[in-house]
Amino acid sequence: MPTLLFGILLFQVPGVVGLDAFSERARLSLLMLISIGTFGVPALLIYYMYRQGLLSSLHMDDRTERRLPYLVTGLIYTFLTFLFAFRMQLVSETAPEVAIILGSITVSILLVGFISLFWKISAHSVGIGGSLGAIIGIMLKFSETDLFLSLIALTILAGLVASARLHLNAHTPAQIGAGLALGLTVSLVTVFWLV
């Protein structure tokens, strides 16, 4: 979801995240770095945990098996946010919004990990809800009508994700609704207060 969200932001409304002066190639490189850090590295580490017998399934159906993957993923996202906020000067000085939005995603992941200690919330719903919340917040705060079609597509995708999770009996409607609400809330608050 972070790759999808940043793909929309970097190529549809780069001015909102302070990257309108960057070339398309530079924005693509930034998107690749975000994709590797938020998807590639966590996916490889989770697969490694599975191969080492720390997880019985890559689906992580058992709530207790979700703890370590979410902790590791949260740490990776925290490191990536720190990197974008303090170590990549070109991005941190010209586009601090990138680190702020990435930080909100990190907060969402850490909250999912914490909630998973007690209850099985839908991480898929948190992800799509966060993307929706960021797009809605940016549209409202900056009057960005260019994001309307992306909003429609993400809304349809949210419905498909929720339906798939229900169809697979992976979550209850309450777990999916809570995930959507969490993602939406964290993203909307971040965009309105910090971006």
CSV table of N, CA, C and O in Angstrom, one decimal, residues 1-10 31-32 34-36 38-40 77 105 131:
chain,number,residue,atom,x,y,z
A,1,MET,N,0.8,-1.2,0.0
A,1,MET,CA,0.0,0.0,0.0
A,1,MET,C,0.9,1.3,0.0
A,1,MET,O,0.5,2.2,-0.7
A,2,PRO,N,2.0,1.3,0.7
A,2,PRO,CA,2.8,2.5,0.7
A,2,PRO,C,3.3,2.8,-0.8
A,2,PRO,O,3.3,4.0,-1.2
A,3,THR,N,3.6,1.8,-1.5
A,3,THR,CA,4.1,2.0,-2.9
A,3,THR,C,2.9,2.6,-3.7
A,3,THR,O,3.2,3.5,-4.5
A,4,LEU,N,1.7,2.0,-3.6
A,4,LEU,CA,0.6,2.5,-4.3
A,4,LEU,C,0.3,4.0,-3.9
A,4,LEU,O,0.2,4.9,-4.8
A,5,LEU,N,0.3,4.3,-2.7
A,5,LEU,CA,0.0,5.6,-2.2
A,5,LEU,C,1.1,6.6,-2.7
A,5,LEU,O,0.7,7.7,-3.3
A,6,PHE,N,2.3,6.3,-2.5
A,6,PHE,CA,3.4,7.2,-3.0
A,6,PHE,C,3.4,7.3,-4.5
A,6,PHE,O,3.8,8.3,-5.0
A,7,GLY,N,3.1,6.2,-5.2
A,7,GLY,CA,3.0,6.3,-6.6
A,7,GLY,C,2.0,7.3,-7.1
A,7,GLY,O,2.2,8.2,-8.0
A,8,ILE,N,0.8,7.3,-6.4
A,8,ILE,CA,-0.2,8.3,-6.7
A,8,ILE,C,0.3,9.7,-6.4
A,8,ILE,O,0.2,10.6,-7.2
A,9,LEU,N,0.9,9.9,-5.2
A,9,LEU,CA,1.3,11.2,-4.8
A,9,LEU,C,2.5,11.8,-5.6
A,9,LEU,O,2.5,12.9,-6.0
A,10,LEU,N,3.4,10.9,-5.9
A,10,LEU,CA,4.6,11.4,-6.6
A,10,LEU,C,4.4,11.7,-8.1
A,10,LEU,O,5.1,12.5,-8.7
A,31,LEU,N,10.4,6.3,-5.5
A,31,LEU,CA,9.3,5.3,-5.3
A,31,LEU,C,9.9,3.9,-5.2
A,31,LEU,O,9.4,3.1,-4.4
A,32,MET,N,10.9,3.6,-6.0
A,32,MET,CA,11.6,2.3,-5.9
A,32,MET,C,12.2,2.0,-4.5
A,32,MET,O,12.1,1.0,-4.0
A,34,ILE,N,11.2,3.4,-1.7
A,34,ILE,CA,10.1,3.2,-0.8
A,34,ILE,C,9.5,1.8,-1.0
A,34,ILE,O,9.2,1.2,0.0
A,35,SER,N,9.4,1.4,-2.2
A,35,SER,CA,8.8,0.0,-2.4
A,35,SER,C,9.7,-1.1,-1.8
A,35,SER,O,9.3,-2.0,-1.2
A,36,ILE,N,11.0,-0.9,-2.1
A,36,ILE,CA,12.0,-1.9,-1.5
A,36,ILE,C,11.9,-1.9,0.0
A,36,ILE,O,11.9,-3.0,0.6
A,38,THR,N,9.5,-0.7,2.1
A,38,THR,CA,8.2,-1.0,2.7
A,38,THR,C,7.6,-2.4,2.3
A,38,THR,O,6.7,-2.8,3.0
A,39,PHE,N,8.0,-2.9,1.2
A,39,PHE,CA,7.5,-4.2,0.8
A,39,PHE,C,8.6,-5.3,0.7
A,39,PHE,O,8.5,-6.3,1.3
A,40,GLY,N,9.6,-5.0,-0.1
A,40,GLY,CA,10.6,-6.0,-0.4
A,40,GLY,C,11.3,-6.5,0.8
A,40,GLY,O,11.4,-7.8,1.1
A,77,TYR,N,10.0,0.0,9.1
A,77,TYR,CA,9.4,1.3,8.8
A,77,TYR,C,9.9,2.4,9.6
A,77,TYR,O,10.0,3.6,9.1
A,105,ILE,N,2.3,5.9,8.3
A,105,ILE,CA,2.2,4.5,8.0
A,105,ILE,C,2.9,3.7,9.0
A,105,ILE,O,2.4,2.6,9.4
A,131,SER,N,-4.4,4.6,2.9
A,131,SER,CA,-4.2,5.2,1.6
A,131,SER,C,-5.4,6.0,1.3
A,131,SER,O,-5.3,7.2,0.8
